[in-house]
Amino acid sequence: MNIVHISAECYPAAKAGGLADVVGALPKYQNMLGHKASVIMPFYHNKFRSSNTFKNIFSGYARMAHATYIFNVLVPEKIELGYDLFMIDIPGLFDRENIYSYADDTERFITFQIATANWLCAWESKIDVVHCHDQHTGFIPFMLSKIWDYRKFENTPTVFTIHNGEYQGQFTFDKLHFLPPFHSFFNGLVEWRGLINPLASAIKCAWKVTTVSPGYMEEISNFMSGLEDLLKAEREKCVGILNGIDTEVWNPETDPMLDFNYGLENADEGKQAAKDKLCKQFNLDPEKPLFAFIGRLVKEKGADILPDAIYNALTKFENKLNVLILGSGEHFIEQGLLNLEGPFRGSYSSFIGYNEKLSHEIYAGADFLLMPSRVEPCGLNQLYALRYGTVPIVRRTGGLNDTVIDIGDGGFGICHVHSSTADVMQSIKRALKFYDLKQKFPKNRKLMMQIDHSWNKAASEYVELYKSMK
Ligand code: ADP
Ligand code: GLC
């Protein structure tokens, strides 16, 4: 099948979170199954741009509101990703470093979608399925099925994956003219509760809608920040498919970001070597268990409870543990985490920022990974932790609930019910006891490393879904 993925992020070209990891891996695994999967994304002026060379394969223009933007389609040269990567360069809108968080994000991503659809019209090969990811590509299913310019795709199946239902991209009707012209008869297909909402539009117009875990699919049928009723109405065409991980990138045996690679045979030495390095770098004690958090410092991830939970844990458990944080996000959380450094020097440290290499080193060197998420559609961190032999401590929600079984239930991780200081403290207490079981703890490590979360299964599930639309 000829599968086209459209996304704002794709690793290694541009990453803000798990969306990039998914879009950077799923097409590769679909190609391994014998299909032809490719990715279309914006061309940001970031590190990937400055460290690669690109070939221009197409030039066109996209009209958005009263402006006309010239765009170019670039492909990276001399880099083997396992799929074709097409990057839409739109000067004036995407010649900036970051992916999101600009005042004109609505204009930027609508223009990206228009440019993408315009370019798709020029394709000679038949496209079997257009697979869009998250709200930044949410108008594509509507545009391809209802807008005259794109009528060529009227019968082309579209799939929309909700990676995160909290981000909906809605805006007011005075900006309706940002979209290409269409009959007002179709206004209802872009609208939800009085606003133009790309996520709602995608749920209405895509042939199939997926979320990134079955558990999250159940949850959002009951609550999705205002879209739950819509999802209930469209439930028939929705399915939860659990994400996989790219086991070629996330493999402690070959990971080039680690100084010391390790597999099942030398897991204990490998993890200790990684821990020693981290402890040296962050002034922590390698003799004590290392608890880590990696991720966006936002409420959704439960990061706002971390300062309080860590303060209490380090006070109550008399410095029996180390804690290391890697993340960035809301200022008050960053500040709360930085404030702990003085009082707990030697057993606590934080790196506020984004650092891919450090994240690999932490998955390898930590003993436990904290994930007190309030919302977690899938979560990849716990899957990376498992692969690197690190015990995930998770709140029972969404994909975390689908992938982590508590040690008390014959599993390998530690689960709690609430995103609260008390629950995190209780889990840390259990973790400290577990760490002291000198036979069971290393045995569990090896067990976790063998759990198969590779993309093989999910890549086939998506293909089956595509076939069901033929
Ligand atoms: P989300 O996409 O909601 O942020 P996921 O668990 O799906 O959550 O994926 C997060 C991804 O981003 C993982 O690859 C994780 O390692 C990475 N990540 C998050 N924050 C950072 C950071 N500060 N530095 C490096 N990698 C990070
Ligand atoms: C989103 C979700 C996260 C998921 C990721 C990849 O960012 O918040 O839980 O793992 O997408 O699907």
Short mmCIF file of C-alpha atoms and ligand atoms in Angstrom, two decimals:
data_model
loop_
_atom_site.label_atom_id
_atom_site.label_comp_id
_atom_site.label_asym_id
_atom_site.label_seq_id
_atom_site.Cartn_x
_atom_site.Cartn_y
_atom_site.Cartn_z
CA MET A 1 0.00 0.00 0.00
CA ASN A 2 1.06 3.57 -0.60
CA ILE A 3 0.72 5.21 2.84
CA VAL A 4 1.30 8.91 3.44
CA HIS A 5 1.76 10.12 7.02
CA ILE A 6 1.32 13.84 7.72
CA SER A 7 2.60 15.30 10.97
CA ALA A 8 4.07 18.39 12.62
CA GLU A 9 6.84 16.28 14.20
CA CYS A 10 9.02 13.41 13.09
CA TYR A 11 12.19 12.14 14.77
CA PRO A 12 15.00 12.91 14.03
CA ALA A 13 13.94 15.96 11.99
CA ALA A 14 11.94 17.72 14.70
CA LYS A 15 10.81 16.47 18.09
CA ALA A 16 8.86 17.98 20.95
CA GLY A 17 7.65 14.67 22.37
CA GLY A 18 6.33 11.22 21.65
CA LEU A 19 4.51 12.23 18.45
CA ALA A 20 7.92 12.58 16.78
CA ASP A 21 9.03 9.16 17.97
CA VAL A 22 5.87 7.53 16.63
CA VAL A 23 5.91 9.24 13.23
CA GLY A 24 9.65 8.63 12.93
CA ALA A 25 9.25 4.89 13.47
CA LEU A 26 5.83 3.63 12.35
CA PRO A 27 6.47 4.22 8.59
CA LYS A 28 9.79 2.42 8.82
CA TYR A 29 8.08 -0.65 10.25
CA GLN A 30 5.29 -0.40 7.66
CA ASN A 31 7.93 -0.40 4.95
CA MET A 32 9.49 -3.49 6.51
CA LEU A 33 6.11 -5.15 6.00
CA GLY A 34 6.44 -4.47 2.28
CA HIS A 35 4.43 -1.24 2.00
CA LYS A 36 5.47 2.17 0.77
CA ALA A 37 5.08 4.56 3.67
CA SER A 38 6.35 8.14 3.66
CA VAL A 39 6.12 11.20 5.90
CA ILE A 40 5.26 14.82 5.08
CA MET A 41 6.15 17.46 7.66
CA PRO A 42 7.10 21.14 7.83
CA PHE A 43 10.70 22.20 7.28
CA TYR A 44 11.81 24.01 10.44
CA HIS A 45 15.00 25.99 10.65
CA ASN A 46 16.46 23.83 13.39
CA LYS A 47 19.52 21.66 13.97
CA PHE A 48 18.38 18.97 11.53
CA ARG A 49 18.33 21.61 8.81
CA SER A 50 21.80 22.93 9.60
CA SER A 51 23.37 19.49 9.82
CA ASN A 52 21.96 18.01 6.59
CA THR A 53 21.70 18.86 2.92
CA PHE A 54 18.42 18.83 1.02
CA LYS A 55 17.19 18.48 -2.53
CA ASN A 56 14.28 20.55 -3.80
CA ILE A 57 11.82 18.28 -5.63
CA PHE A 58 8.79 20.55 -6.05
CA SER A 59 7.77 24.19 -5.84
CA GLY A 60 4.26 25.50 -5.56
CA TYR A 61 2.11 28.04 -3.82
CA ALA A 62 -0.46 27.97 -1.06
CA ARG A 63 -3.12 30.63 -0.56
CA MET A 64 -4.06 31.24 3.05
CA ALA A 65 -6.45 34.08 3.91
CA HIS A 66 -5.30 36.97 1.73
CA ALA A 67 -1.69 35.85 1.43
CA THR A 68 0.04 33.64 -1.09
CA TYR A 69 2.97 31.60 0.18
CA ILE A 70 5.54 30.03 -2.09
CA PHE A 71 6.56 26.62 -0.82
CA ASN A 72 9.21 24.08 -1.70
CA VAL A 73 9.24 20.37 -1.01
CA LEU A 74 12.65 19.27 0.21
CA VAL A 75 14.04 15.80 0.80
CA PRO A 76 17.10 15.18 2.96
CA GLU A 77 20.08 13.78 1.09
CA LYS A 78 22.51 11.17 2.42
CA ILE A 79 20.41 10.09 5.37
CA GLU A 80 18.73 6.72 5.63
CA LEU A 81 15.56 6.83 7.70
CA GLY A 82 13.78 3.74 6.39
CA TYR A 83 11.09 5.85 4.69
CA ASP A 84 10.87 8.88 2.40
CA LEU A 85 10.73 12.14 4.32
CA PHE A 86 9.23 15.13 2.52
CA MET A 87 9.65 18.48 4.18
CA ILE A 88 7.52 21.47 3.21
CA ASP A 89 9.53 24.65 3.35
CA ILE A 90 7.30 27.72 3.73
CA PRO A 91 9.37 30.89 4.10
CA GLY A 92 7.72 33.43 6.37
CA LEU A 93 5.96 30.81 8.48
CA PHE A 94 8.32 27.93 9.20
CA ASP A 95 11.76 29.50 8.92
CA ARG A 96 11.94 29.47 12.71
CA GLU A 97 13.59 27.12 15.13
CA ASN A 98 10.71 25.84 17.24
CA ILE A 99 7.87 23.61 16.20
CA TYR A 100 5.07 25.29 18.15
CA SER A 101 4.16 28.13 20.47
CA TYR A 102 4.15 31.04 18.04
CA ALA A 103 1.27 33.51 18.01
CA ASP A 104 0.50 32.58 14.40
CA ASP A 105 0.48 28.78 14.83
CA THR A 106 -3.04 28.61 13.40
CA GLU A 107 -1.95 30.36 10.20
CA ARG A 108 1.27 28.32 10.06
CA PHE A 109 -0.33 24.92 10.29
CA ILE A 110 -3.28 25.73 8.05
CA THR A 111 -0.84 26.88 5.39
CA PHE A 112 1.18 23.72 5.88
CA GLN A 113 -1.97 21.65 5.34
CA ILE A 114 -2.93 23.63 2.23
CA ALA A 115 0.59 23.31 0.78
CA THR A 116 0.60 19.58 1.53
CA ALA A 117 -2.80 19.03 -0.13
CA ASN A 118 -1.77 21.12 -3.15
CA TRP A 119 1.39 19.08 -3.55
CA LEU A 120 -0.44 15.76 -3.12
CA CYS A 121 -2.59 16.77 -6.12
CA ALA A 122 0.59 16.72 -8.23
CA TRP A 123 1.49 13.15 -7.23
CA GLU A 124 1.36 10.70 -10.07
CA SER A 125 1.35 7.57 -7.93
CA LYS A 126 -1.95 6.55 -6.37
CA ILE A 127 -2.17 7.13 -2.63
CA ASP A 128 -3.97 4.34 -0.78
CA VAL A 129 -4.30 6.03 2.58
CA VAL A 130 -3.56 9.43 4.08
CA HIS A 131 -2.75 9.08 7.78
CA CYS A 132 -2.81 12.35 9.75
CA HIS A 133 -1.49 12.87 13.27
CA ASP A 134 -2.86 15.30 15.85
CA GLN A 135 -4.68 18.58 15.44
CA HIS A 136 -2.01 20.33 13.33
CA THR A 137 -3.08 18.08 10.47
CA GLY A 138 -6.73 17.90 11.52
CA PHE A 139 -8.23 19.75 8.54
CA ILE A 140 -6.74 17.41 5.96
CA PRO A 141 -9.54 14.78 6.15
CA PHE A 142 -12.10 17.57 5.64
CA MET A 143 -10.15 19.27 2.87
CA LEU A 144 -9.57 16.05 0.93
CA SER A 145 -13.17 14.93 1.15
CA LYS A 146 -15.10 18.18 0.76
CA ILE A 147 -13.06 20.90 -0.93
CA TRP A 148 -13.40 21.13 -4.70
CA ASP A 149 -9.69 21.73 -5.37
CA TYR A 150 -8.90 18.38 -3.79
CA ARG A 151 -11.74 16.35 -5.30
CA LYS A 152 -9.15 13.93 -6.69
CA PHE A 153 -8.98 12.54 -3.14
CA GLU A 154 -12.69 12.33 -2.51
CA ASN A 155 -12.47 8.54 -2.32
CA THR A 156 -9.06 8.28 -0.71
CA PRO A 157 -9.34 6.81 2.80
CA THR A 158 -8.09 9.00 5.63
CA VAL A 159 -7.03 7.93 9.11
CA PHE A 160 -6.60 10.37 11.95
CA THR A 161 -4.65 9.48 15.08
CA ILE A 162 -5.31 11.36 18.30
CA HIS A 163 -2.03 11.42 20.18
CA ASN A 164 -3.33 13.96 22.62
CA GLY A 165 -6.93 15.11 22.88
CA GLU A 166 -6.03 17.98 25.19
CA TYR A 167 -4.61 20.01 22.31
CA GLN A 168 -7.46 20.82 19.94
CA GLY A 169 -6.26 23.95 18.10
CA GLN A 170 -9.67 25.68 18.15
CA PHE A 171 -10.17 29.27 17.00
CA THR A 172 -13.00 31.69 16.31
CA PHE A 173 -15.15 31.91 13.19
CA ASP A 174 -13.73 35.26 12.14
CA LYS A 175 -10.76 33.23 10.90
CA LEU A 176 -12.85 30.92 8.73
CA HIS A 177 -11.26 32.50 5.66
CA PHE A 178 -7.90 30.99 6.69
CA LEU A 179 -9.24 27.73 5.27
CA PRO A 180 -9.56 27.28 1.50
CA PRO A 181 -13.02 28.33 0.26
CA PHE A 182 -15.85 25.82 0.68
CA HIS A 183 -19.63 25.87 0.69
CA SER A 184 -21.10 27.13 3.98
CA PHE A 185 -23.22 24.00 3.91
CA PHE A 186 -20.12 22.23 5.27
CA ASN A 187 -19.46 24.65 8.15
CA GLY A 188 -20.65 22.04 10.62
CA LEU A 189 -17.76 19.78 9.61
CA VAL A 190 -15.14 22.18 10.95
CA GLU A 191 -17.12 23.45 13.93
CA TRP A 192 -17.55 22.31 17.50
CA ARG A 193 -19.52 24.27 20.07
CA GLY A 194 -19.25 27.57 18.24
CA LEU A 195 -15.56 27.39 17.39
CA ILE A 196 -13.57 26.07 14.48
CA ASN A 197 -11.87 23.01 15.88
CA PRO A 198 -9.39 21.00 13.76
CA LEU A 199 -9.43 18.04 16.14
CA ALA A 200 -13.23 17.87 16.06
CA SER A 201 -13.17 18.26 12.28
CA ALA A 202 -10.78 15.32 11.97
CA ILE A 203 -12.97 13.15 14.21
CA LYS A 204 -15.96 14.02 12.04
CA CYS A 205 -14.32 13.67 8.63
CA ALA A 206 -11.62 10.99 8.84
CA TRP A 207 -12.71 7.57 7.66
CA LYS A 208 -11.16 6.03 10.77
CA VAL A 209 -10.00 7.57 14.02
CA THR A 210 -7.41 5.97 16.25
CA THR A 211 -5.89 6.76 19.61
CA VAL A 212 -2.56 5.52 20.85
CA SER A 213 -3.79 3.00 23.41
CA PRO A 214 -7.05 1.12 23.99
CA GLY A 215 -7.22 2.47 27.56
CA TYR A 216 -7.09 6.08 26.40
CA MET A 217 -9.81 5.38 23.85
CA GLU A 218 -12.09 4.25 26.67
CA GLU A 219 -11.18 7.29 28.77
CA ILE A 220 -11.83 9.88 26.08
CA SER A 221 -15.23 8.44 25.34
CA ASN A 222 -16.07 9.75 28.82
CA PHE A 223 -13.88 12.84 28.96
CA MET A 224 -11.90 14.71 26.32
CA SER A 225 -12.06 18.38 27.24
CA GLY A 226 -15.43 18.94 25.57
CA LEU A 227 -15.13 16.50 22.67
CA GLU A 228 -16.37 13.41 24.50
CA ASP A 229 -19.90 13.60 23.07
CA LEU A 230 -18.53 13.85 19.56
CA LEU A 231 -16.28 10.90 20.16
CA LYS A 232 -19.19 8.89 21.53
CA ALA A 233 -21.19 9.71 18.42
CA GLU A 234 -18.32 8.59 16.16
CA ARG A 235 -17.29 5.64 18.35
CA GLU A 236 -18.05 3.07 15.62
CA LYS A 237 -15.12 4.21 13.50
CA CYS A 238 -12.68 4.64 16.40
CA VAL A 239 -10.10 2.18 17.64
CA GLY A 240 -7.22 2.24 20.15
CA ILE A 241 -3.91 0.88 18.86
CA LEU A 242 -1.07 0.76 21.37
CA ASN A 243 2.10 2.53 20.22
CA GLY A 244 5.30 0.60 19.77
CA ILE A 245 8.88 1.75 20.18
CA ASP A 246 11.67 1.83 17.65
CA THR A 247 13.83 -0.96 19.01
CA GLU A 248 16.64 0.01 16.63
CA VAL A 249 16.93 3.47 18.18
CA TRP A 250 16.06 2.39 21.73
CA ASN A 251 18.39 -0.53 22.27
CA PRO A 252 20.82 -0.47 25.22
CA GLU A 253 23.02 -3.00 23.37
CA THR A 254 23.75 -0.65 20.50
CA ASP A 255 22.64 2.82 21.65
CA PRO A 256 25.39 5.21 20.48
CA MET A 257 24.35 7.72 23.13
CA LEU A 258 25.56 5.41 25.92
CA ASP A 259 29.23 5.11 26.88
CA PHE A 260 28.69 1.53 27.99
CA ASN A 261 26.31 -0.66 26.03
CA TYR A 262 24.62 -3.53 27.78
CA GLY A 263 22.29 -6.42 27.16
CA LEU A 264 20.70 -9.11 29.31
CA GLU A 265 24.05 -10.69 30.23
CA ASN A 266 25.67 -7.56 31.57
CA ALA A 267 22.61 -5.50 32.49
CA ASP A 268 23.72 -4.93 36.09
CA GLU A 269 27.18 -3.69 35.11
CA GLY A 270 25.82 -1.63 32.23
CA LYS A 271 23.25 0.10 34.35
CA GLN A 272 25.71 0.72 37.15
CA ALA A 273 28.17 2.28 34.67
CA ALA A 274 25.45 4.60 33.37
CA LYS A 275 24.38 5.44 36.93
CA ASP A 276 27.96 6.17 38.00
CA LYS A 277 28.31 8.59 35.12
CA LEU A 278 25.08 10.40 35.97
CA CYS A 279 25.90 10.52 39.67
CA LYS A 280 29.28 12.04 38.92
CA GLN A 281 27.78 14.57 36.53
CA PHE A 282 24.94 15.57 38.87
CA ASN A 283 26.65 15.12 42.22
CA LEU A 284 24.50 12.20 43.37
CA ASP A 285 25.32 9.07 45.34
CA PRO A 286 25.74 5.94 43.14
CA GLU A 287 25.17 3.68 46.15
CA LYS A 288 21.57 4.81 46.51
CA PRO A 289 18.64 4.03 44.19
CA LEU A 290 18.16 6.63 41.52
CA PHE A 291 14.62 7.86 40.79
CA ALA A 292 14.21 9.92 37.63
CA PHE A 293 11.60 11.90 35.75
CA ILE A 294 11.90 12.77 32.06
CA GLY A 295 9.31 14.84 30.28
CA ARG A 296 7.35 17.97 29.73
CA LEU A 297 6.90 19.85 32.98
CA VAL A 298 3.16 20.33 32.67
CA LYS A 299 0.16 19.40 34.78
CA GLU A 300 -0.91 16.75 32.30
CA LYS A 301 2.24 14.83 33.23
CA GLY A 302 1.61 15.36 36.95
CA ALA A 303 4.85 17.35 37.02
CA ASP A 304 3.31 20.00 39.28
CA ILE A 305 3.21 17.54 42.18
CA LEU A 306 6.86 16.59 41.77
CA PRO A 307 8.42 19.39 43.87
CA ASP A 308 6.20 18.55 46.82
CA ALA A 309 6.49 14.78 46.40
CA ILE A 310 10.28 14.92 46.05
CA TYR A 311 10.63 17.27 49.03
CA ASN A 312 8.57 14.89 51.16
CA ALA A 313 10.32 11.77 49.93
CA LEU A 314 13.81 13.16 50.48
CA THR A 315 12.85 14.40 53.92
CA LYS A 316 10.88 11.40 55.10
CA PHE A 317 13.11 8.66 53.72
CA GLU A 318 16.19 10.27 55.25
CA ASN A 319 18.06 10.67 52.03
CA LYS A 320 17.84 6.97 51.15
CA LEU A 321 17.40 7.90 47.52
CA ASN A 322 18.57 10.13 44.69
CA VAL A 323 16.29 12.02 42.39
CA LEU A 324 17.17 13.40 38.97
CA ILE A 325 14.84 15.44 36.76
CA LEU A 326 15.12 16.15 33.03
CA GLY A 327 12.46 18.39 31.56
CA SER A 328 11.17 21.79 30.69
CA GLY A 329 7.78 23.42 30.66
CA GLU A 330 5.74 25.63 32.94
CA HIS A 331 7.82 28.18 34.77
CA PHE A 332 6.36 27.56 38.25
CA ILE A 333 7.16 23.86 38.01
CA GLU A 334 10.68 24.49 36.72
CA GLN A 335 11.23 26.92 39.59
CA GLY A 336 9.78 24.53 42.17
CA LEU A 337 12.16 21.83 40.99
CA LEU A 338 15.18 24.14 40.89
CA ASN A 339 14.42 25.29 44.45
CA LEU A 340 15.03 21.77 45.77
CA GLU A 341 18.66 21.82 44.66
CA GLY A 342 19.96 23.84 47.61
CA PRO A 343 18.37 21.88 50.46
CA PHE A 344 19.03 18.48 48.92
CA ARG A 345 22.46 18.92 47.38
CA GLY A 346 24.04 15.51 46.92
CA SER A 347 20.78 13.62 46.56
CA TYR A 348 18.78 15.73 44.13
CA SER A 349 19.50 17.44 40.85
CA SER A 350 17.63 18.72 37.83
CA PHE A 351 18.40 19.59 34.23
CA ILE A 352 15.86 22.09 32.99
CA GLY A 353 15.86 21.87 29.21
CA TYR A 354 15.66 19.37 26.39
CA ASN A 355 18.51 16.92 25.89
CA GLU A 356 18.06 13.77 23.83
CA LYS A 357 21.39 12.19 24.78
CA LEU A 358 20.85 12.79 28.47
CA SER A 359 17.41 11.19 28.22
CA HIS A 360 19.01 7.97 26.90
CA GLU A 361 21.60 8.08 29.66
CA ILE A 362 18.89 8.48 32.28
CA TYR A 363 16.75 5.61 30.96
CA ALA A 364 19.93 3.53 31.26
CA GLY A 365 21.25 4.81 34.59
CA ALA A 366 18.08 5.23 36.64
CA ASP A 367 16.61 2.49 38.80
CA PHE A 368 13.08 3.90 38.74
CA LEU A 369 11.23 6.24 36.38
CA LEU A 370 8.44 8.37 37.85
CA MET A 371 5.36 9.00 35.68
CA PRO A 372 2.57 10.45 37.83
CA SER A 373 0.65 11.59 34.71
CA ARG A 374 -2.88 12.91 35.01
CA VAL A 375 -3.38 12.19 31.31
CA GLU A 376 -1.25 9.78 29.31
CA PRO A 377 -2.65 8.72 25.93
CA CYS A 378 0.11 6.15 25.55
CA GLY A 379 3.39 7.26 27.05
CA LEU A 380 6.64 6.11 25.53
CA ASN A 381 8.90 6.85 28.50
CA GLN A 382 7.70 3.81 30.43
CA LEU A 383 8.33 1.63 27.36
CA TYR A 384 11.87 2.99 26.98
CA ALA A 385 12.39 2.49 30.73
CA LEU A 386 11.37 -1.17 30.44
CA ARG A 387 13.70 -1.72 27.51
CA TYR A 388 16.59 -0.20 29.50
CA GLY A 389 15.78 -2.21 32.66
CA THR A 390 14.35 0.68 34.69
CA VAL A 391 11.25 0.11 36.83
CA PRO A 392 8.38 2.41 35.79
CA ILE A 393 6.36 3.97 38.62
CA VAL A 394 3.15 5.07 36.98
CA ARG A 395 -0.26 6.42 37.69
CA ARG A 396 -2.94 4.06 36.45
CA THR A 397 -4.19 5.98 33.43
CA GLY A 398 -4.42 5.58 29.64
CA GLY A 399 -1.49 3.83 28.07
CA LEU A 400 0.35 3.56 31.38
CA ASN A 401 -2.41 1.33 32.67
CA ASP A 402 -2.26 -0.73 29.49
CA THR A 403 1.48 -1.35 29.64
CA VAL A 404 2.58 -1.53 33.27
CA ILE A 405 1.58 -4.36 35.61
CA ASP A 406 2.20 -3.85 39.30
CA ILE A 407 4.66 -6.11 41.13
CA GLY A 408 1.85 -6.87 43.56
CA ASP A 409 -0.15 -8.38 40.70
CA GLY A 410 2.70 -10.54 39.47
CA GLY A 411 4.04 -7.78 37.23
CA PHE A 412 7.20 -5.72 36.99
CA GLY A 413 6.31 -2.08 37.74
CA ILE A 414 4.77 0.02 40.47
CA CYS A 415 1.34 1.58 39.99
CA HIS A 416 -0.68 4.10 41.94
CA VAL A 417 -4.18 5.43 41.53
CA HIS A 418 -3.96 9.16 42.07
CA SER A 419 -1.73 11.86 40.71
CA SER A 420 -0.96 13.06 44.25
CA THR A 421 1.96 13.52 46.61
CA ALA A 422 0.59 10.82 48.92
CA ASP A 423 0.38 8.22 46.15
CA VAL A 424 3.80 9.03 44.74
CA MET A 425 5.27 8.82 48.25
CA GLN A 426 3.62 5.44 48.81
CA SER A 427 5.04 4.18 45.50
CA ILE A 428 8.52 5.44 46.38
CA LYS A 429 8.25 3.62 49.69
CA ARG A 430 7.35 0.40 47.88
CA ALA A 431 10.16 1.00 45.39
CA LEU A 432 12.74 1.36 48.16
CA LYS A 433 11.66 -1.97 49.62
CA PHE A 434 11.75 -3.58 46.21
CA TYR A 435 15.24 -2.22 45.54
CA ASP A 436 16.47 -3.94 48.69
CA LEU A 437 15.41 -7.38 47.43
CA LYS A 438 18.85 -8.27 46.21
CA GLN A 439 17.76 -11.22 44.03
CA LYS A 440 14.35 -10.17 42.89
CA PHE A 441 15.30 -6.66 41.80
CA PRO A 442 17.96 -7.67 39.22
CA LYS A 443 15.77 -10.55 38.06
CA ASN A 444 12.92 -8.15 37.44
CA ARG A 445 15.28 -5.92 35.47
CA LYS A 446 15.99 -8.71 33.01
CA LEU A 447 12.34 -9.59 32.79
CA MET A 448 11.44 -5.99 31.87
CA MET A 449 14.15 -5.81 29.22
CA GLN A 450 12.62 -8.78 27.44
CA ILE A 451 9.11 -7.40 27.11
CA ASP A 452 8.43 -6.85 23.42
CA HIS A 453 7.01 -3.42 22.66
CA SER A 454 8.49 -3.15 19.18
CA TRP A 455 6.43 -1.62 16.39
CA ASN A 456 5.97 -4.96 14.59
CA LYS A 457 2.56 -5.64 16.11
CA ALA A 458 1.14 -2.12 15.90
CA ALA A 459 2.44 -1.54 12.36
CA SER A 460 0.43 -4.58 11.21
CA GLU A 461 -2.63 -3.44 13.16
CA TYR A 462 -2.58 -0.11 11.30
CA VAL A 463 -2.23 -1.90 7.97
CA GLU A 464 -5.23 -4.10 8.81
CA LEU A 465 -7.17 -0.95 9.62
CA TYR A 466 -6.19 0.62 6.28
CA LYS A 467 -7.28 -2.54 4.46
CA SER A 468 -10.66 -2.48 6.18
CA MET A 469 -11.40 0.84 4.43
CA LYS A 470 -10.87 -0.38 0.90
P1 ADP B 1 4.65 13.28 25.34
O1 ADP B 1 4.69 13.08 23.88
O2 ADP B 1 3.28 13.48 25.87
O3 ADP B 1 5.58 14.34 25.81
P2 ADP B 1 5.73 10.55 25.50
O4 ADP B 1 5.99 9.68 26.70
O5 ADP B 1 4.93 9.95 24.44
O6 ADP B 1 5.13 11.93 26.05
O7 ADP B 1 7.10 10.93 24.80
C1 ADP B 1 8.02 11.81 25.31
C2 ADP B 1 9.26 11.72 24.47
O8 ADP B 1 10.00 12.94 24.62
C3 ADP B 1 10.21 10.63 24.89
O9 ADP B 1 11.01 10.25 23.77
C4 ADP B 1 11.06 11.32 25.94
O10 ADP B 1 12.30 10.69 26.15
C5 ADP B 1 11.24 12.67 25.29
N1 ADP B 1 11.50 13.80 26.19
C6 ADP B 1 10.59 14.49 26.91
N2 ADP B 1 11.17 15.51 27.56
C7 ADP B 1 12.48 15.46 27.23
C8 ADP B 1 13.61 16.27 27.58
N3 ADP B 1 13.51 17.30 28.38
N4 ADP B 1 14.80 15.94 27.03
C9 ADP B 1 14.90 14.88 26.19
N5 ADP B 1 13.88 14.09 25.84
C10 ADP B 1 12.68 14.37 26.35
C1 GLC B 2 1.25 12.33 22.94
C2 GLC B 2 0.86 11.72 24.27
C3 GLC B 2 1.71 10.56 24.70
C4 GLC B 2 1.95 9.61 23.54
C5 GLC B 2 2.51 10.38 22.37
C6 GLC B 2 2.80 9.48 21.18
O1 GLC B 2 2.20 13.30 23.03
O2 GLC B 2 0.82 12.71 25.29
O3 GLC B 2 1.11 9.87 25.77
O4 GLC B 2 2.82 8.59 23.93
O5 GLC B 2 1.63 11.37 21.96
O6 GLC B 2 1.64 8.87 20.69
#
